[in-house]
Amino acid sequence: MVRSVLIAALIGSAAAFTPASSTARGVVSLNAEMSKSLPFMPVPEKLDGSMAGDVGFDPMGLSEIQQDLTYARWAELKHGRVAMLAVVGLITQTYFHLPGEAYQNADPFGAPATVGMGVNLQIFAAIGCVELANFNRHYDGSEPGDIGWTGGLLAGKTPEQIAKAKEQEIQHCRLAMLAITGASVQTLIFHQPLLG
């Protein structure tokens, strides 16, 4: 008897914190366009498919807190390009080395300490120059990711081919960000070469 009263009291007090049901919200969500990536969630308002790689994936609602998604796309492309280089570098430096004793360390996390401060400062300065040269492009409405280094790869292509190339790049960027995370964790845990 006492147990039943306690359970009823707990259920009653928990019901006080449940939101009131609203039929209008349910109707809106039934009529909303559903995401291609998560078919059980509605597409966020700002993810309208206008950007390459946009399939309505935003389960945390990050697109709602930003005024413009251009800055987020710049960041995604930048980090993805660095991740693509990092994956290639992580694998390459295990098997190929520059001449000299300082460049023979095959451990990707020990190599920066082995080469010394001068080499690390050169890399940092080069990255800083590229960042400073392109700082205003994040905010002036220019195409995300376009730093002027196409090398003519997009010249003579149709808009459909350019859109396909942008879609491929963002997919490769996303894959590389996952890959470098997994490769780094594997390297830190097992202390063995990735392809070894």
mmCIF file of C-alpha atoms in Angstrom:
data_model
loop_
_atom_site.group_PDB
_atom_site.id
_atom_site.type_symbol
_atom_site.label_atom_id
_atom_site.label_comp_id
_atom_site.label_asym_id
_atom_site.label_seq_id
_atom_site.Cartn_x
_atom_site.Cartn_y
_atom_site.Cartn_z
ATOM 1 C CA MET A 1 0.000 0.000 0.000
ATOM 2 C CA VAL A 2 2.752 2.459 0.967
ATOM 3 C CA ARG A 3 4.712 1.475 -2.121
ATOM 4 C CA SER A 4 1.718 2.219 -4.376
ATOM 5 C CA VAL A 5 1.219 5.632 -2.765
ATOM 6 C CA LEU A 6 4.913 6.511 -3.238
ATOM 7 C CA ILE A 7 4.871 5.451 -6.894
ATOM 8 C CA ALA A 8 1.707 7.481 -7.521
ATOM 9 C CA ALA A 9 3.285 10.506 -5.836
ATOM 10 C CA LEU A 10 6.433 10.204 -7.934
ATOM 11 C CA ILE A 11 4.447 9.894 -11.155
ATOM 12 C CA GLY A 12 2.296 12.866 -10.220
ATOM 13 C CA SER A 13 5.283 15.058 -9.406
ATOM 14 C CA ALA A 14 7.072 14.030 -12.601
ATOM 15 C CA ALA A 15 3.992 14.871 -14.652
ATOM 16 C CA ALA A 16 4.182 18.446 -13.399
ATOM 17 C CA PHE A 17 7.413 18.935 -15.359
ATOM 18 C CA THR A 18 6.226 17.533 -18.673
ATOM 19 C CA PRO A 19 5.446 20.138 -21.343
ATOM 20 C CA ALA A 20 1.870 20.711 -22.343
ATOM 21 C CA SER A 21 0.959 18.968 -25.567
ATOM 22 C CA SER A 22 0.502 21.270 -28.511
ATOM 23 C CA THR A 23 -1.248 20.002 -31.573
ATOM 24 C CA ALA A 24 -0.005 22.872 -33.719
ATOM 25 C CA ARG A 25 3.622 21.819 -33.279
ATOM 26 C CA GLY A 26 2.799 18.264 -34.276
ATOM 27 C CA VAL A 27 1.044 19.446 -37.429
ATOM 28 C CA VAL A 28 4.001 21.614 -38.412
ATOM 29 C CA SER A 29 6.456 18.762 -37.932
ATOM 30 C CA LEU A 30 4.254 16.451 -39.997
ATOM 31 C CA ASN A 31 4.240 18.946 -42.860
ATOM 32 C CA ALA A 32 7.962 19.786 -42.576
ATOM 33 C CA GLU A 33 10.440 18.556 -45.147
ATOM 34 C CA MET A 34 12.488 15.736 -43.703
ATOM 35 C CA SER A 35 16.280 15.542 -43.800
ATOM 36 C CA LYS A 36 17.971 13.313 -46.384
ATOM 37 C CA SER A 37 20.614 12.273 -43.872
ATOM 38 C CA LEU A 38 18.309 11.759 -40.873
ATOM 39 C CA PRO A 39 14.863 10.955 -42.286
ATOM 40 C CA PHE A 40 13.218 11.151 -38.870
ATOM 41 C CA MET A 41 14.258 14.808 -38.331
ATOM 42 C CA PRO A 42 13.017 17.919 -40.129
ATOM 43 C CA VAL A 43 15.449 19.906 -42.267
ATOM 44 C CA PRO A 44 16.836 22.935 -40.408
ATOM 45 C CA GLU A 45 15.689 26.255 -41.869
ATOM 46 C CA LYS A 46 19.113 27.468 -43.026
ATOM 47 C CA LEU A 47 20.082 24.161 -44.623
ATOM 48 C CA ASP A 48 18.170 24.679 -47.834
ATOM 49 C CA GLY A 49 20.467 22.646 -50.094
ATOM 50 C CA SER A 50 22.137 25.686 -51.678
ATOM 51 C CA MET A 51 25.633 24.726 -50.459
ATOM 52 C CA ALA A 52 27.552 21.727 -51.734
ATOM 53 C CA GLY A 53 27.239 18.750 -49.419
ATOM 54 C CA ASP A 54 24.118 20.070 -47.703
ATOM 55 C CA VAL A 55 21.858 17.112 -46.934
ATOM 56 C CA GLY A 56 20.129 18.596 -43.892
ATOM 57 C CA PHE A 57 22.436 17.059 -41.288
ATOM 58 C CA ASP A 58 22.378 19.222 -38.172
ATOM 59 C CA PRO A 59 21.233 17.129 -35.198
ATOM 60 C CA MET A 60 22.732 19.588 -32.675
ATOM 61 C CA GLY A 61 21.114 22.673 -34.233
ATOM 62 C CA LEU A 62 24.391 24.507 -34.847
ATOM 63 C CA SER A 63 23.010 26.177 -37.986
ATOM 64 C CA GLU A 64 20.404 27.962 -35.867
ATOM 65 C CA ILE A 65 22.955 29.856 -33.757
ATOM 66 C CA GLN A 66 24.906 31.309 -36.696
ATOM 67 C CA GLN A 67 23.796 34.309 -38.692
ATOM 68 C CA ASP A 68 25.377 33.088 -41.893
ATOM 69 C CA LEU A 69 26.650 29.617 -42.714
ATOM 70 C CA THR A 70 29.382 30.932 -45.021
ATOM 71 C CA TYR A 71 31.836 31.238 -42.134
ATOM 72 C CA ALA A 72 31.053 27.691 -41.012
ATOM 73 C CA ARG A 73 31.634 26.407 -44.558
ATOM 74 C CA TRP A 74 34.979 28.255 -44.704
ATOM 75 C CA ALA A 75 35.974 26.548 -41.454
ATOM 76 C CA GLU A 76 34.765 23.141 -42.630
ATOM 77 C CA LEU A 77 36.708 23.382 -45.887
ATOM 78 C CA LYS A 78 39.829 24.683 -44.181
ATOM 79 C CA HIS A 79 39.859 21.960 -41.552
ATOM 80 C CA GLY A 80 38.995 19.334 -44.135
ATOM 81 C CA ARG A 81 41.855 20.352 -46.432
ATOM 82 C CA VAL A 82 44.283 20.291 -43.525
ATOM 83 C CA ALA A 83 42.941 16.859 -42.549
ATOM 84 C CA MET A 84 43.463 15.554 -46.094
ATOM 85 C CA LEU A 85 47.076 16.724 -45.996
ATOM 86 C CA ALA A 86 47.496 15.302 -42.500
ATOM 87 C CA VAL A 87 46.276 11.840 -43.509
ATOM 88 C CA VAL A 88 48.681 11.757 -46.444
ATOM 89 C CA GLY A 89 51.481 13.105 -44.252
ATOM 90 C CA LEU A 90 50.831 10.624 -41.460
ATOM 91 C CA ILE A 91 51.132 7.694 -43.846
ATOM 92 C CA THR A 92 53.943 9.123 -45.985
ATOM 93 C CA GLN A 93 56.271 10.090 -43.148
ATOM 94 C CA THR A 94 56.195 6.530 -41.849
ATOM 95 C CA TYR A 95 57.908 5.229 -44.996
ATOM 96 C CA PHE A 96 59.653 8.207 -46.648
ATOM 97 C CA HIS A 97 61.982 10.675 -44.967
ATOM 98 C CA LEU A 98 63.955 13.730 -45.966
ATOM 99 C CA PRO A 99 67.725 13.309 -45.765
ATOM 100 C CA GLY A 100 69.265 14.151 -42.424
ATOM 101 C CA GLU A 101 69.232 12.726 -38.929
ATOM 102 C CA ALA A 102 66.525 15.107 -37.672
ATOM 103 C CA TYR A 103 64.008 13.797 -40.225
ATOM 104 C CA GLN A 104 64.287 10.075 -39.487
ATOM 105 C CA ASN A 105 61.749 9.921 -36.633
ATOM 106 C CA ALA A 106 58.815 7.798 -37.825
ATOM 107 C CA ASP A 107 56.638 8.692 -34.817
ATOM 108 C CA PRO A 108 54.201 11.384 -36.032
ATOM 109 C CA PHE A 109 53.819 12.818 -32.532
ATOM 110 C CA GLY A 110 57.538 12.795 -31.774
ATOM 111 C CA ALA A 111 58.717 14.193 -35.106
ATOM 112 C CA PRO A 112 57.959 17.885 -34.341
ATOM 113 C CA ALA A 113 60.269 17.723 -31.323
ATOM 114 C CA THR A 114 62.975 15.960 -33.334
ATOM 115 C CA VAL A 115 63.204 18.499 -36.173
ATOM 116 C CA GLY A 116 63.668 21.452 -33.853
ATOM 117 C CA MET A 117 62.154 24.869 -33.325
ATOM 118 C CA GLY A 118 63.367 26.433 -36.587
ATOM 119 C CA VAL A 119 61.479 24.033 -38.844
ATOM 120 C CA ASN A 120 58.327 24.323 -36.749
ATOM 121 C CA LEU A 121 58.523 28.129 -36.875
ATOM 122 C CA GLN A 122 58.850 28.028 -40.680
ATOM 123 C CA ILE A 123 55.699 25.913 -40.932
ATOM 124 C CA PHE A 124 53.875 28.179 -38.493
ATOM 125 C CA ALA A 125 54.950 31.296 -40.434
ATOM 126 C CA ALA A 126 53.795 29.813 -43.761
ATOM 127 C CA ILE A 127 50.390 28.942 -42.297
ATOM 128 C CA GLY A 128 50.141 32.397 -40.766
ATOM 129 C CA CYS A 129 50.878 34.079 -44.121
ATOM 130 C CA VAL A 130 48.131 32.103 -45.867
ATOM 131 C CA GLU A 131 45.678 32.877 -43.063
ATOM 132 C CA LEU A 132 46.458 36.607 -43.066
ATOM 133 C CA ALA A 133 46.220 36.816 -46.852
ATOM 134 C CA ASN A 134 42.743 35.285 -46.768
ATOM 135 C CA PHE A 135 41.366 36.659 -43.503
ATOM 136 C CA ASN A 136 38.931 39.143 -45.048
ATOM 137 C CA ARG A 137 37.566 36.591 -47.507
ATOM 138 C CA HIS A 138 35.680 34.935 -44.661
ATOM 139 C CA TYR A 139 33.511 38.018 -44.289
ATOM 140 C CA ASP A 140 33.324 39.713 -47.686
ATOM 141 C CA GLY A 141 30.835 37.318 -49.259
ATOM 142 C CA SER A 142 33.352 35.501 -51.448
ATOM 143 C CA GLU A 143 32.973 31.829 -52.306
ATOM 144 C CA PRO A 144 33.819 29.668 -49.257
ATOM 145 C CA GLY A 145 37.169 27.945 -49.635
ATOM 146 C CA ASP A 146 38.310 29.976 -52.653
ATOM 147 C CA ILE A 147 41.770 31.291 -51.831
ATOM 148 C CA GLY A 148 42.743 31.721 -55.467
ATOM 149 C CA TRP A 149 44.834 28.573 -55.806
ATOM 150 C CA THR A 150 42.728 26.639 -58.298
ATOM 151 C CA GLY A 151 45.602 26.290 -60.724
ATOM 152 C CA GLY A 152 43.136 26.318 -63.608
ATOM 153 C CA LEU A 153 41.442 23.112 -62.508
ATOM 154 C CA LEU A 154 37.980 24.671 -62.781
ATOM 155 C CA ALA A 155 38.666 26.510 -66.035
ATOM 156 C CA GLY A 156 36.463 25.412 -68.913
ATOM 157 C CA LYS A 157 34.110 23.379 -66.727
ATOM 158 C CA THR A 158 30.364 23.679 -66.814
ATOM 159 C CA PRO A 159 28.489 24.849 -63.692
ATOM 160 C CA GLU A 160 27.291 21.265 -63.173
ATOM 161 C CA GLN A 161 30.866 19.959 -63.245
ATOM 162 C CA ILE A 162 31.967 22.673 -60.799
ATOM 163 C CA ALA A 163 29.080 21.808 -58.466
ATOM 164 C CA LYS A 164 30.049 18.126 -58.635
ATOM 165 C CA ALA A 165 33.688 18.970 -57.859
ATOM 166 C CA LYS A 166 32.620 21.050 -54.835
ATOM 167 C CA GLU A 167 30.399 18.206 -53.627
ATOM 168 C CA GLN A 168 33.287 15.753 -53.953
ATOM 169 C CA GLU A 169 35.662 18.080 -52.127
ATOM 170 C CA ILE A 170 33.380 18.571 -49.119
ATOM 171 C CA GLN A 171 32.715 14.827 -48.892
ATOM 172 C CA HIS A 172 36.456 14.113 -49.015
ATOM 173 C CA CYS A 173 37.040 16.810 -46.386
ATOM 174 C CA ARG A 174 34.516 15.241 -44.044
ATOM 175 C CA LEU A 175 35.963 11.773 -44.568
ATOM 176 C CA ALA A 176 39.512 13.036 -43.978
ATOM 177 C CA MET A 177 38.518 14.709 -40.703
ATOM 178 C CA LEU A 178 37.166 11.383 -39.472
ATOM 179 C CA ALA A 179 40.181 9.508 -40.859
ATOM 180 C CA ILE A 180 42.828 11.663 -39.180
ATOM 181 C CA THR A 181 40.984 11.387 -35.881
ATOM 182 C CA GLY A 182 40.882 7.600 -36.138
ATOM 183 C CA ALA A 183 44.468 7.355 -37.350
ATOM 184 C CA SER A 184 45.707 9.576 -34.524
ATOM 185 C CA VAL A 185 43.865 7.565 -31.888
ATOM 186 C CA GLN A 186 45.154 4.305 -33.355
ATOM 187 C CA THR A 187 48.712 5.631 -33.423
ATOM 188 C CA LEU A 188 48.520 6.890 -29.843
ATOM 189 C CA ILE A 189 47.035 3.652 -28.517
ATOM 190 C CA PHE A 190 49.101 1.031 -30.375
ATOM 191 C CA HIS A 191 52.331 2.953 -31.183
ATOM 192 C CA GLN A 192 52.630 1.157 -34.526
ATOM 193 C CA PRO A 193 52.616 2.365 -38.148
ATOM 194 C CA LEU A 194 49.156 2.668 -39.666
ATOM 195 C CA LEU A 195 49.750 0.403 -42.631
ATOM 196 C CA GLY A 196 52.293 -1.785 -40.914
#
